[in-house]
Structure formats: C-alpha cells, structure tokens
PDB file of C-alpha atoms and ligand atoms in Angstrom:
ATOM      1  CA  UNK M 224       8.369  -0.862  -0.594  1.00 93.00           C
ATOM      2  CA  UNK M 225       7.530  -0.713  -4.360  1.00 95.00           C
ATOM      3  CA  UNK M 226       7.414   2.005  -6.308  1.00 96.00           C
ATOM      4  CA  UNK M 227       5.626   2.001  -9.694  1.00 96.00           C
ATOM      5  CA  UNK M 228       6.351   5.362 -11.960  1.00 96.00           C
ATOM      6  CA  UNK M 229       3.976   6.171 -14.299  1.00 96.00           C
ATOM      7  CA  UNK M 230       3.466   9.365 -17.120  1.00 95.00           C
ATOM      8  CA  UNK M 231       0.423  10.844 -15.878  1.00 95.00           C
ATOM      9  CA  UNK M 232      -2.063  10.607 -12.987  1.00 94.00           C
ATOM     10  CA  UNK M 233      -4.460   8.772 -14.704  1.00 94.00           C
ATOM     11  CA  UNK M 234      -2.046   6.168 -14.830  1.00 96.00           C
ATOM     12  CA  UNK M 235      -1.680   6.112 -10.955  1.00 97.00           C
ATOM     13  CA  UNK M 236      -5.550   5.812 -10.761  1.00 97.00           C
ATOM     14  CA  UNK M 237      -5.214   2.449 -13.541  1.00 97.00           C
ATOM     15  CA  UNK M 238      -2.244   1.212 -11.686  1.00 97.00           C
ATOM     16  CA  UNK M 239      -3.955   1.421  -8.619  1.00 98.00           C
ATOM     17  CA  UNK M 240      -6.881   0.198  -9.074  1.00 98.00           C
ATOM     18  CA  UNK M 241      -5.446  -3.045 -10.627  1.00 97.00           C
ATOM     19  CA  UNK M 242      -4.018  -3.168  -7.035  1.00 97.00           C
ATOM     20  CA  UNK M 243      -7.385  -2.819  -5.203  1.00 98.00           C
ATOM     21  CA  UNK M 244      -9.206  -5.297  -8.233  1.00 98.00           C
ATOM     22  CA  UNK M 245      -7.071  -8.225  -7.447  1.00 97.00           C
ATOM     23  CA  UNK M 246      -7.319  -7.681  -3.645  1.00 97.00           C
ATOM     24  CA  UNK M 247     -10.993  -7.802  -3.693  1.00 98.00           C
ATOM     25  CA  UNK M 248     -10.885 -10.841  -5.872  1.00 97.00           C
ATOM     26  CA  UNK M 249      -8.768 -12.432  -3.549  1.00 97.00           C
ATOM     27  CA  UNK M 250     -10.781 -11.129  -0.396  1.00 98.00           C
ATOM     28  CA  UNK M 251     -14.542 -10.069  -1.573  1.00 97.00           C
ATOM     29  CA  UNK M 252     -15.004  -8.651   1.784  1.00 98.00           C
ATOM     30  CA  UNK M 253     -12.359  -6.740   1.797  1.00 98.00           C
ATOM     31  CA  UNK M 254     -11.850  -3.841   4.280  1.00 98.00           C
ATOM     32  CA  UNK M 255     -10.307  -0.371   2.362  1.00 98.00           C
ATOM     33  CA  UNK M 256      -8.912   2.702   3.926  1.00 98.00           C
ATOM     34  CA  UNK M 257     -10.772   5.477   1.774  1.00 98.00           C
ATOM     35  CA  UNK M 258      -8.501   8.623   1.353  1.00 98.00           C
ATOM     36  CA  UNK M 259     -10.341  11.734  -0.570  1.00 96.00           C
ATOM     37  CA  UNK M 260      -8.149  15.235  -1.707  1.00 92.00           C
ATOM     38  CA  UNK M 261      -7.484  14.967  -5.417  1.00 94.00           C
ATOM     39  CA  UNK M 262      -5.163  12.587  -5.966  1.00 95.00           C
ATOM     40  CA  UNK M 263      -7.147   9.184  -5.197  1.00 97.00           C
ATOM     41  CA  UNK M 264      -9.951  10.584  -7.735  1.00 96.00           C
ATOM     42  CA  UNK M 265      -8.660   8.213 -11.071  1.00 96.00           C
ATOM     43  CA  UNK M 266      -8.457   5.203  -8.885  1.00 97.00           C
ATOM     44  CA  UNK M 267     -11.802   5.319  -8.120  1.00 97.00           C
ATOM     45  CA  UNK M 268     -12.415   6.571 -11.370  1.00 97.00           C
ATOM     46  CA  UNK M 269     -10.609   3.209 -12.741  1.00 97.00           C
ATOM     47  CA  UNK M 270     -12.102   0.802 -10.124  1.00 97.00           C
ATOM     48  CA  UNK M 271     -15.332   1.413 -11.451  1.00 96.00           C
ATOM     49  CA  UNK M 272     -14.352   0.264 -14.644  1.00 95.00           C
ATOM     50  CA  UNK M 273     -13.158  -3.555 -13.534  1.00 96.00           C
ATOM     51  CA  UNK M 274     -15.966  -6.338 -13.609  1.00 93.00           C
ATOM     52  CA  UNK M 275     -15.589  -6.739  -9.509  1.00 95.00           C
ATOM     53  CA  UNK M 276     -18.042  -7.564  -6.967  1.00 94.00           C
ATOM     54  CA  UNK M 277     -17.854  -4.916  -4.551  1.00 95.00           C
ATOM     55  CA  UNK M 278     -21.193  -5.634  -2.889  1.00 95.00           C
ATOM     56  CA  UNK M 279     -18.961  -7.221   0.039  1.00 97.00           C
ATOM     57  CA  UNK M 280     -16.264  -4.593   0.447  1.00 98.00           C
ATOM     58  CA  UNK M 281     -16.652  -2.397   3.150  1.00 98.00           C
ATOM     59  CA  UNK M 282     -14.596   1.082   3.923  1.00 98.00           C
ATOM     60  CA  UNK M 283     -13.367   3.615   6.242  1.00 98.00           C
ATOM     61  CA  UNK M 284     -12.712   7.203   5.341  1.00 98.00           C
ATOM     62  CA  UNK M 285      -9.336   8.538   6.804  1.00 98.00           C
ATOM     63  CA  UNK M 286     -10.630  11.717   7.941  1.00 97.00           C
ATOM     64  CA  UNK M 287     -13.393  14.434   8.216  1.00 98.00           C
ATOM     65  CA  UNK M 288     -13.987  17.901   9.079  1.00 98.00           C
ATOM     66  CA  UNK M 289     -15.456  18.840  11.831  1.00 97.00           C
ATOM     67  CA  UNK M 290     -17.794  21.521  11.968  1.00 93.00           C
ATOM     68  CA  UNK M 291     -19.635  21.344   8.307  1.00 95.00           C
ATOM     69  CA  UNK M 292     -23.128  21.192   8.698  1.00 91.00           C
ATOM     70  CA  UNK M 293     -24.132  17.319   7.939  1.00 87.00           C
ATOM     71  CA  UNK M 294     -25.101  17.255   4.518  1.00 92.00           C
ATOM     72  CA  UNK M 295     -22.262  19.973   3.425  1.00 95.00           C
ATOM     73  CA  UNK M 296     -20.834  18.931   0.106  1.00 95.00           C
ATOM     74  CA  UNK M 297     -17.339  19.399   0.865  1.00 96.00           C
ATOM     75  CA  UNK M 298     -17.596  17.251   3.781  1.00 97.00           C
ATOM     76  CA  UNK M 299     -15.768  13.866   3.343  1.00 97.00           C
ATOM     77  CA  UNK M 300     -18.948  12.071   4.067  1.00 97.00           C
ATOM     78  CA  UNK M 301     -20.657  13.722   1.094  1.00 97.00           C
ATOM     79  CA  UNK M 302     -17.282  13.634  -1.150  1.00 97.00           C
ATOM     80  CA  UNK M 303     -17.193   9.763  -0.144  1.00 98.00           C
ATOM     81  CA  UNK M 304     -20.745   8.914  -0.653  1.00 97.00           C
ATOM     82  CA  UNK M 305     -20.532  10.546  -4.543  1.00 97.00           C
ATOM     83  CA  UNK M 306     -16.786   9.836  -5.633  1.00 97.00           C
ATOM     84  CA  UNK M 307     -16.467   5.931  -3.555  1.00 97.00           C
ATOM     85  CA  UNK M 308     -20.134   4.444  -2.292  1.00 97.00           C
ATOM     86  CA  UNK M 309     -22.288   5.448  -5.383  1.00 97.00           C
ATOM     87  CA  UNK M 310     -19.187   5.220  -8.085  1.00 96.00           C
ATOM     88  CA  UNK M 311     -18.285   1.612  -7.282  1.00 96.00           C
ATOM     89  CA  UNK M 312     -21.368   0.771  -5.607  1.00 95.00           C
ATOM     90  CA  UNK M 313     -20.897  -0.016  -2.432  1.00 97.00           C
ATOM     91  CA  UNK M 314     -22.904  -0.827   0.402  1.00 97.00           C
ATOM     92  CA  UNK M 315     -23.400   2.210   2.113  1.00 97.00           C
ATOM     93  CA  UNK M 316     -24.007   0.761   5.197  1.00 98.00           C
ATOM     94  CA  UNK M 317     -20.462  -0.884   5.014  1.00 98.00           C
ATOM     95  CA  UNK M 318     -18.789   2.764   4.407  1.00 98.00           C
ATOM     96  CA  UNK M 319     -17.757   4.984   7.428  1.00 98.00           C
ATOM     97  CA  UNK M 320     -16.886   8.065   8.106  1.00 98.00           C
ATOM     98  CA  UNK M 321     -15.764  10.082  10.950  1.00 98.00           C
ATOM     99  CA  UNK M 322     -18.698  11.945  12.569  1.00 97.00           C
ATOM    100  CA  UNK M 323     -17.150  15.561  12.739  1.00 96.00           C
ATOM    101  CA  UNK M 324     -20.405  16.788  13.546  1.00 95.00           C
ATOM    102  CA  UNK M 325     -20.673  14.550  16.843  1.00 96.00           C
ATOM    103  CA  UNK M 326     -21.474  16.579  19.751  1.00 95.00           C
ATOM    104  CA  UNK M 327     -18.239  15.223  21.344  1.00 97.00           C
ATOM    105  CA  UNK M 328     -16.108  14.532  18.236  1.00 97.00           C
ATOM    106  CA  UNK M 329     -13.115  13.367  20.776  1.00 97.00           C
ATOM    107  CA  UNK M 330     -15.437  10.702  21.573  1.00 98.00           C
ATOM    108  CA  UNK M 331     -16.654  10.180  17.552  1.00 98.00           C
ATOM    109  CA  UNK M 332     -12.521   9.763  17.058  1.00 98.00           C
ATOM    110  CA  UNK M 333     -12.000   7.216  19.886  1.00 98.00           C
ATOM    111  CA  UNK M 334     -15.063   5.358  18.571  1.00 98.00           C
ATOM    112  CA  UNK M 335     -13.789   5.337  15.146  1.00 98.00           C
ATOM    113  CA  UNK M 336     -10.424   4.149  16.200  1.00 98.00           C
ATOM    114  CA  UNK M 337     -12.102   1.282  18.286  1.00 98.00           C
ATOM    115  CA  UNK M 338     -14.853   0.615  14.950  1.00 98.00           C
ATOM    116  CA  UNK M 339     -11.947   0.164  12.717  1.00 98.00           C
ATOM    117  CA  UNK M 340     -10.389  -2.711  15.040  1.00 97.00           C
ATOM    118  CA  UNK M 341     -13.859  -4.443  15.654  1.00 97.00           C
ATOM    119  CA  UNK M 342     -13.675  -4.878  12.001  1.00 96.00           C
ATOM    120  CA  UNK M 343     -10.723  -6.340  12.021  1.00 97.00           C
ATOM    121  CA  UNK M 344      -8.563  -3.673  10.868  1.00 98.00           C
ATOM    122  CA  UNK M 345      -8.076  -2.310   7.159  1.00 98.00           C
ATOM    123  CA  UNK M 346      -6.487  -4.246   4.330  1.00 98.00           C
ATOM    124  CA  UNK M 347      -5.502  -1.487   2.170  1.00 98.00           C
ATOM    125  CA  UNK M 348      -5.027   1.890   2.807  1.00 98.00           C
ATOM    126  CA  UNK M 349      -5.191   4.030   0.110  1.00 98.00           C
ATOM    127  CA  UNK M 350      -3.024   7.657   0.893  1.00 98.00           C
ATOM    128  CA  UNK M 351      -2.964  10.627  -0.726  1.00 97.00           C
ATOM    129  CA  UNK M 352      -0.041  13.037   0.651  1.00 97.00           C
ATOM    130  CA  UNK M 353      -0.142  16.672   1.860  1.00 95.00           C
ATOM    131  CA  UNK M 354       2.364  19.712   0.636  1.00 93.00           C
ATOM    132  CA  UNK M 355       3.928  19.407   4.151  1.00 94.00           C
ATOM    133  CA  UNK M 356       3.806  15.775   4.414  1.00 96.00           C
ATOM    134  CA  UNK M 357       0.778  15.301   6.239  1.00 96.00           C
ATOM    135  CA  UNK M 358      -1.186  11.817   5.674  1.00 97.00           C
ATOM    136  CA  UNK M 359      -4.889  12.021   6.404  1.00 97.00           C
ATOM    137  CA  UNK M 360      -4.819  15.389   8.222  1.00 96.00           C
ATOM    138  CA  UNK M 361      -1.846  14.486  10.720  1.00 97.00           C
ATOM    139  CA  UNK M 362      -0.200  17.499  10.298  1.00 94.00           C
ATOM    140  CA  UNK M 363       3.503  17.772  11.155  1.00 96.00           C
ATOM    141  CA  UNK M 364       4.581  17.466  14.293  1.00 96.00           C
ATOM    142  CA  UNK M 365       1.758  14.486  14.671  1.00 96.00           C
ATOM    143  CA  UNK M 366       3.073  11.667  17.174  1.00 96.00           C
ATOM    144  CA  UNK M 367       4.125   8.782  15.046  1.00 94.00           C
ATOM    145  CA  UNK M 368       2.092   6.246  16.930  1.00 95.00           C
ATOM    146  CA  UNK M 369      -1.209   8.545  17.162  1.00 97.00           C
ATOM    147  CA  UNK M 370      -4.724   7.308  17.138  1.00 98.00           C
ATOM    148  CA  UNK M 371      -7.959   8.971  16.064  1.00 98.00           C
ATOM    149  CA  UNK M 372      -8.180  12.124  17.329  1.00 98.00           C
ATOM    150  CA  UNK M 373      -9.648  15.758  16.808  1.00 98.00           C
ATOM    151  CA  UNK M 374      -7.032  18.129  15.180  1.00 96.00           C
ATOM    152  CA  UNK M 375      -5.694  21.030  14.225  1.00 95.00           C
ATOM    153  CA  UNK M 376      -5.699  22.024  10.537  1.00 95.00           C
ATOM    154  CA  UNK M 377      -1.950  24.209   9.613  1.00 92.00           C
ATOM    155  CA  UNK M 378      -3.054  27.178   7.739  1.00 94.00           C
ATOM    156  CA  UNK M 379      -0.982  25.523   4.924  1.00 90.00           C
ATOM    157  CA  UNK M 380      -3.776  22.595   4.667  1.00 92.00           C
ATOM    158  CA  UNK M 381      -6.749  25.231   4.917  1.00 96.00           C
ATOM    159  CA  UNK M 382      -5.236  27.320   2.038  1.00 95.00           C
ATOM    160  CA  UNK M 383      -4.728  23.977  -0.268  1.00 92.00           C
ATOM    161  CA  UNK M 384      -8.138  23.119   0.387  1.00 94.00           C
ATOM    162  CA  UNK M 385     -10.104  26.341  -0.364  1.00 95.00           C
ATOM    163  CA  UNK M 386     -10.107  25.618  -3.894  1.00 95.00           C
ATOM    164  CA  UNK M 387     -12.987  23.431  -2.692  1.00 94.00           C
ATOM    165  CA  UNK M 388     -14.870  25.988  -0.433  1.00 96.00           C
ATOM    166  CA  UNK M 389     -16.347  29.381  -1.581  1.00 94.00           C
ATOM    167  CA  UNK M 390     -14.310  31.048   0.841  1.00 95.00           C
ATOM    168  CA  UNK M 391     -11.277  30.278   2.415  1.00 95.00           C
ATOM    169  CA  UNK M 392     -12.763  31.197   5.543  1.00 95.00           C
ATOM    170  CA  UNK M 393     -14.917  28.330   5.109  1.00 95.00           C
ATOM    171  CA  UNK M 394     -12.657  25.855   5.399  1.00 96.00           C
ATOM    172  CA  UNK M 395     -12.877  23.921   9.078  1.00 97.00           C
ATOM    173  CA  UNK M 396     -10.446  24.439  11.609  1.00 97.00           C
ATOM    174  CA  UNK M 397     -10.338  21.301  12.483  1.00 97.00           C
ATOM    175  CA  UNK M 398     -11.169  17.855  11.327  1.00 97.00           C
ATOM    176  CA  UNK M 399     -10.823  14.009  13.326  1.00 98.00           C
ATOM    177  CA  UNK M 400      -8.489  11.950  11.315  1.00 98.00           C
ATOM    178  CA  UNK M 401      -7.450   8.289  11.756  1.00 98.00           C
ATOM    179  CA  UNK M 402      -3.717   8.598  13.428  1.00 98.00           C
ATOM    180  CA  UNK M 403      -0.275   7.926  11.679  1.00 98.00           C
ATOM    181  CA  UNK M 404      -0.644   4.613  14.429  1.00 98.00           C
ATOM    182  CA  UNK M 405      -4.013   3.384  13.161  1.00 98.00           C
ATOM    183  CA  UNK M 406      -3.021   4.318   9.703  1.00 98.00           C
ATOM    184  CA  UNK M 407      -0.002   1.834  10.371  1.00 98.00           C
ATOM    185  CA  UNK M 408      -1.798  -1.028  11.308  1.00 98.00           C
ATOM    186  CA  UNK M 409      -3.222  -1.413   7.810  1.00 98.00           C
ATOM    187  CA  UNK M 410      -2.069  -4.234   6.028  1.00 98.00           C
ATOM    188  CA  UNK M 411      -0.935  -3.090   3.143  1.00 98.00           C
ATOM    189  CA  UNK M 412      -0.437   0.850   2.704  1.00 98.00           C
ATOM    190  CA  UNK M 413      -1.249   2.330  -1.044  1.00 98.00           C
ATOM    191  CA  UNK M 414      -0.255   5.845  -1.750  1.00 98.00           C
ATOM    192  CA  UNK M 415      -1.107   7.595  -4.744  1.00 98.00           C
ATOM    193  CA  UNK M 416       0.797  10.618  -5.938  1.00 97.00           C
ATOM    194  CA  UNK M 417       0.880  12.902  -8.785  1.00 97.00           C
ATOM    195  CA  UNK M 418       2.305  16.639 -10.134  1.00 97.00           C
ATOM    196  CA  UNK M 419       5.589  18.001  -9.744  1.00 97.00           C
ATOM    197  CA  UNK M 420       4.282  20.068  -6.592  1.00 96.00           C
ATOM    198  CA  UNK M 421       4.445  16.816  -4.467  1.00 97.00           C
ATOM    199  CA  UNK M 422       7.948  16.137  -5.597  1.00 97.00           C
ATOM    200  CA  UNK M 423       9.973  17.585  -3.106  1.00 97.00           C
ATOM    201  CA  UNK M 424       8.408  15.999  -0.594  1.00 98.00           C
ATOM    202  CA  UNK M 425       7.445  12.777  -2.018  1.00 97.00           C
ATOM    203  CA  UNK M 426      11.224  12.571  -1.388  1.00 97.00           C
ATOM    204  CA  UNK M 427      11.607  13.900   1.444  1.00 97.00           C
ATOM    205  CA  UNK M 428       8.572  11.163   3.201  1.00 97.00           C
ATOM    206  CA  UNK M 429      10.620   7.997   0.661  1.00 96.00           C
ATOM    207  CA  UNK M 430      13.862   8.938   1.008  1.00 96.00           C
ATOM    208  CA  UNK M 431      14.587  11.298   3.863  1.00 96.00           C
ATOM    209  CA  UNK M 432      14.316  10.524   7.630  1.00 96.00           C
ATOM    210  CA  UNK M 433      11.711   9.193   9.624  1.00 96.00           C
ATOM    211  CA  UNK M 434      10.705  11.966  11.333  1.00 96.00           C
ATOM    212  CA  UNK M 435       7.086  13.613  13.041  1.00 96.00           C
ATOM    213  CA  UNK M 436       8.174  16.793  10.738  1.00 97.00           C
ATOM    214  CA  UNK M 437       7.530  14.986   7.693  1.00 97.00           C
ATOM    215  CA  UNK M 438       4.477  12.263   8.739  1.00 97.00           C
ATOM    216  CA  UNK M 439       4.432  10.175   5.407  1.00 98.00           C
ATOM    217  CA  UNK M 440       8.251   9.631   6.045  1.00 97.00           C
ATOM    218  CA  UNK M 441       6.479   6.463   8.583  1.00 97.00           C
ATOM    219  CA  UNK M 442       6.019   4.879   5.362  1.00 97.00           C
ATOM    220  CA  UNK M 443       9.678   3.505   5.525  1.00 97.00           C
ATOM    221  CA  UNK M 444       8.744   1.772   8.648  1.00 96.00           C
ATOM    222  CA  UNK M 445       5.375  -0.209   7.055  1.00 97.00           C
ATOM    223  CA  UNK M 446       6.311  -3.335   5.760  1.00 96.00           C
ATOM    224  CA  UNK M 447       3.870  -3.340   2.783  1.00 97.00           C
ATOM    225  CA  UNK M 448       3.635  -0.449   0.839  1.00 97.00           C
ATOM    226  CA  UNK M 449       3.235   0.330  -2.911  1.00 97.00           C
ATOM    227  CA  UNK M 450       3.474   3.902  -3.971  1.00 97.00           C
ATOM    228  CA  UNK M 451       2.079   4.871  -7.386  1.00 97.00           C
ATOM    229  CA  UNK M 452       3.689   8.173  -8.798  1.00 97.00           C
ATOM    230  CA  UNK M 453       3.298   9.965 -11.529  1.00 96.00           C
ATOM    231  CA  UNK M 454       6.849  10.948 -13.381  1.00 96.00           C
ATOM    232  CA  UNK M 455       6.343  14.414 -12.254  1.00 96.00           C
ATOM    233  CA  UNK M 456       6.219  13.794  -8.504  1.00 97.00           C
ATOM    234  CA  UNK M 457       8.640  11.079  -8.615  1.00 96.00           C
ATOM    235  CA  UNK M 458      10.944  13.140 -10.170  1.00 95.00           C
ATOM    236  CA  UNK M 459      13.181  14.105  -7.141  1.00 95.00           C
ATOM    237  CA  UNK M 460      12.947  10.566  -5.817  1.00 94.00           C
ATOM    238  CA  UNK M 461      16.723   8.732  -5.417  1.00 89.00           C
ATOM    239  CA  UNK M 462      17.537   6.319  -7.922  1.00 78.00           C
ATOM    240  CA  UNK M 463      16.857   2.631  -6.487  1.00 64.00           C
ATOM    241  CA  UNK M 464      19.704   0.906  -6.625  1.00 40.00           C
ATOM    242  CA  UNK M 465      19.597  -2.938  -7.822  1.00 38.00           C
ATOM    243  CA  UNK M 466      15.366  -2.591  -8.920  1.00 42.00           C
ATOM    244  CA  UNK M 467      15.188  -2.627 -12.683  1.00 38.00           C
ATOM    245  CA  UNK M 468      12.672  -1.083 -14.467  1.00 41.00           C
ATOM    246  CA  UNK M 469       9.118  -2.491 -15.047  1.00 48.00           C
ATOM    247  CA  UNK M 470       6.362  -1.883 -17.562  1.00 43.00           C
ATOM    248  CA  UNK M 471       2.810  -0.992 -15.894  1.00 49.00           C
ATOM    249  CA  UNK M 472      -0.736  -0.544 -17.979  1.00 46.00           C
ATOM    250  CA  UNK M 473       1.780  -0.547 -21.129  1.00 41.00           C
ATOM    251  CA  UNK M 474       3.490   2.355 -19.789  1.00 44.00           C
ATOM    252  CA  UNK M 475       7.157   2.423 -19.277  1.00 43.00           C
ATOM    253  CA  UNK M 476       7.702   2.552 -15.572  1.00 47.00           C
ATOM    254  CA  UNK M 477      10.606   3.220 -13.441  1.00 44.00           C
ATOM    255  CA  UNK M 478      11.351   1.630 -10.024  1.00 41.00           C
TER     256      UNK M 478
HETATM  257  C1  GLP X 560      -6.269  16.386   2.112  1.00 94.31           C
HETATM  258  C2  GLP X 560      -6.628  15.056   2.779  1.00 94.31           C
HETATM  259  C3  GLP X 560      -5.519  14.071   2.654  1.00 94.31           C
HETATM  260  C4  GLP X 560      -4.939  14.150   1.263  1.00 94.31           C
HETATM  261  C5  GLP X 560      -4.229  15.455   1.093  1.00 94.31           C
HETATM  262  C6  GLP X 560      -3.690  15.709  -0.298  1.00 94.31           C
HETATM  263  O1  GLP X 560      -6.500  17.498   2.864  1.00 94.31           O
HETATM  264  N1  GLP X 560      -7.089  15.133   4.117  1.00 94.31           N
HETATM  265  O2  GLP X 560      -6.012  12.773   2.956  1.00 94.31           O
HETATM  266  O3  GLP X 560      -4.036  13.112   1.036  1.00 94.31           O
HETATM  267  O4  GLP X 560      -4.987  16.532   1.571  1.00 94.31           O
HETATM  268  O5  GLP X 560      -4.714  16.032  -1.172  1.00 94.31           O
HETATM  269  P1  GLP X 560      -4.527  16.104  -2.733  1.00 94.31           P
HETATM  270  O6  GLP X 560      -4.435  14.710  -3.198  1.00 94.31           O
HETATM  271  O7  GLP X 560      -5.742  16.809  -3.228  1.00 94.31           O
HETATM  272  O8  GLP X 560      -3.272  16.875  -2.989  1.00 94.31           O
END
C-alpha cells in the first residue's frame, strides 16, 4: 500500500489524477471504477485538465440508489453523467451505472456484477470512504467477499447524504452497490480522502483490523492500493515505519 499525504483536498484530486493520466496513457482503453460522494470531485476536476485521450476509457459507477425517479439529479447516473462522462468526455455509451430503477434491481445487481467481468474487470477503482467505513454503500456488517447486491442504507449514510436532497426524507432507502468482493477484484484500488472528519476512521480501515465492522479495513488485504489523503484525514494514521517522506505536485508529502 502507498500512502501519499497531501495539504488540502485539491491536492488529492491533482495527485490522483496524475495516477489515472498515466494509466490511461499506458492503457487508452482503460476500464475505471467511478466512485461519486464528495471526495472524488477534484480528481475529476484535475483529470480534465491533462491532455489525455479518454475517448477509449470506459467506466463503472460503484453504486446507485434505488428508487429515484430516472432522470433525478441526485441519482448517481445523473451525478456521473455531469461530474465524469461530460467533464472528461467520455463515451457515454462506455459508462455504466447500476439501474436502481430496474423493476427487479436484484436482478440489475447480478447483471452488473456479471457486466463488470465481461469487460474484463476494472483497472482502477477509485474509493471514496464513508463515516462508518462503508466503501460504495457496503455498510458495516457487509460480507467481505460480497457481490452486487440491493442494500440497506444505515440511517448514518442517509443523514450524510441529505445535504444533497431537499429533505432528508428523500434520501433512498436503499441503493445496489458493487460488493466489497467485486470491489476487490480491481486491479489496482485508489482511495481518495480528505477532512479531519474521516480521520478516525481512515485509521481505523489502514491501520486497525480487518474486520466486516469497518469495510474499507479490506484494503489491507488488496495488493495494489494507493491512498491519497489530505493532512487532515491522515492525521490519526500510524507513523510508517522505514517509508521516508516524498514530495507530490510540489507539496511536501508524508508516507
Ligand atoms: C457515499 C458513496 C460512497 C462514498 C461515501 C463518502 O454515500 N456511496 O461511494 O465514498 O459516501 O462520500 P464523501 O466523499 O462525500 O464523504
């Protein structure tokens, strides 16, 4: 695992994005794990700003409500097409999302799970992670090796994401998200996290135990992942012992 540390979280989406540049240079038709929430906003932000041809990349959202009415602006498919397909300019007909208004969304999940693999899995994986832990919307207690499914949003989740809704009430009760399993079989896993509100458990997931109560702990288990922090959320982290520090986008960075 490598950790980059970085002042603010516009560094993380710079940092990133470097990440994600050189990958699609290296593989034009390169397959990325799309994550939305607020955190993954400057990478895309930043990717946008690097002279890449995107025009063969395709992508697969992590997650989706269900029950929005198709269209709905908070839904990930609407937050996706606006803040990843039309930003970067990517072939929306390479870009996927979870149908949480399928008339059987258990099916829509299975399907999803089963598209991902037909397209010969994910490269990178970009992450965001929750205030309990949860990546994508597997909440805690999520079986480690889970695939796409329909779940349960924790009250916890709904009340974070209100701030996006009118209401709280409007927030979905449930959602299909890509499981900690298929999340896994990425090949490279890219989590993005910033503010000192993720700290405690940005600690907890890196340098806790692996446990279903805390699903971003998994991340120990991955054998390619980068996490890009902001100095605020990696506050709490445990010294690394034997790393030395490196410089990232001219910023002094901690590892
Ligand atoms: C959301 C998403 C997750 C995201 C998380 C954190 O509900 N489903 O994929 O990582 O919550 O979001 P944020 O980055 O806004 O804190």
């Amino acid at each position: 695992m490598e950790i980059f540390v970085v002042p603010t979280a516009s560094a993380t989406g710079s940092v990133a994005a470097g990440i994600l540049a050189a990958v699609i240079r290296s593989k034009p038709d390169a397959v990325l794990g799309l994550a939305t929430g607020g955190s993954p906003l400057p990478i895309y932000k930043a990717l946008a700003g690097h002279s890449v041809d995107m025009s063969a990349v395709s992508g697969f959202a992590l997650d989706e409500y269900v029950g929005l009415p198709a269209g709905h602006p908070e839904s990930y498919a609407e937050v996706v097409r606006r803040e990843v397909t039309e930003r970067l300019q990517l072939d929306p007909a390479k870009v996927a999302v979870p149908d949480g208004s399928a008339a059987d969304p258990e099916q829509a999940a299975a399907d999803y799970d089963a598209a991902i693999a037909a397209a010969g899995g994910i490269d990178v994986q970009i992450l965001g992670i929750g205030h309990n832990g949860h990546l994508a919307f597997n909440e805690p207690g999520s079986a480690l090796d889970s695939r796409t499914r329909v779940e349960v949003l924790t009250e916890r989740t709904r009340a974070a994401n209100a701030r996006y809704f009118s209401t709280p009430e409007e927030v979905p009760l449930r959602c299909i998200t890509q499981g900690l399993g298929t999340i896994m079989e990425a090949g490279h896993l890219l989590l993005v996290v910033n503010g000192a509100d993720k700290a405690d458990i940005l600690a907890a997931a890196l340098n806790g135990p692996v446990t279903a109560d805390c699903p971003a702990s998994i991340l120990q288990w991955h054998p390619h992942v980068t996490v890009v922090a902001d100095e605020a959320a990696a506050a709490l982290l445990a010294p690394a012992s034997g790393q030395v520090p490196v410089r990232v986008a001219g910023a002094a960075a901690t590892v």
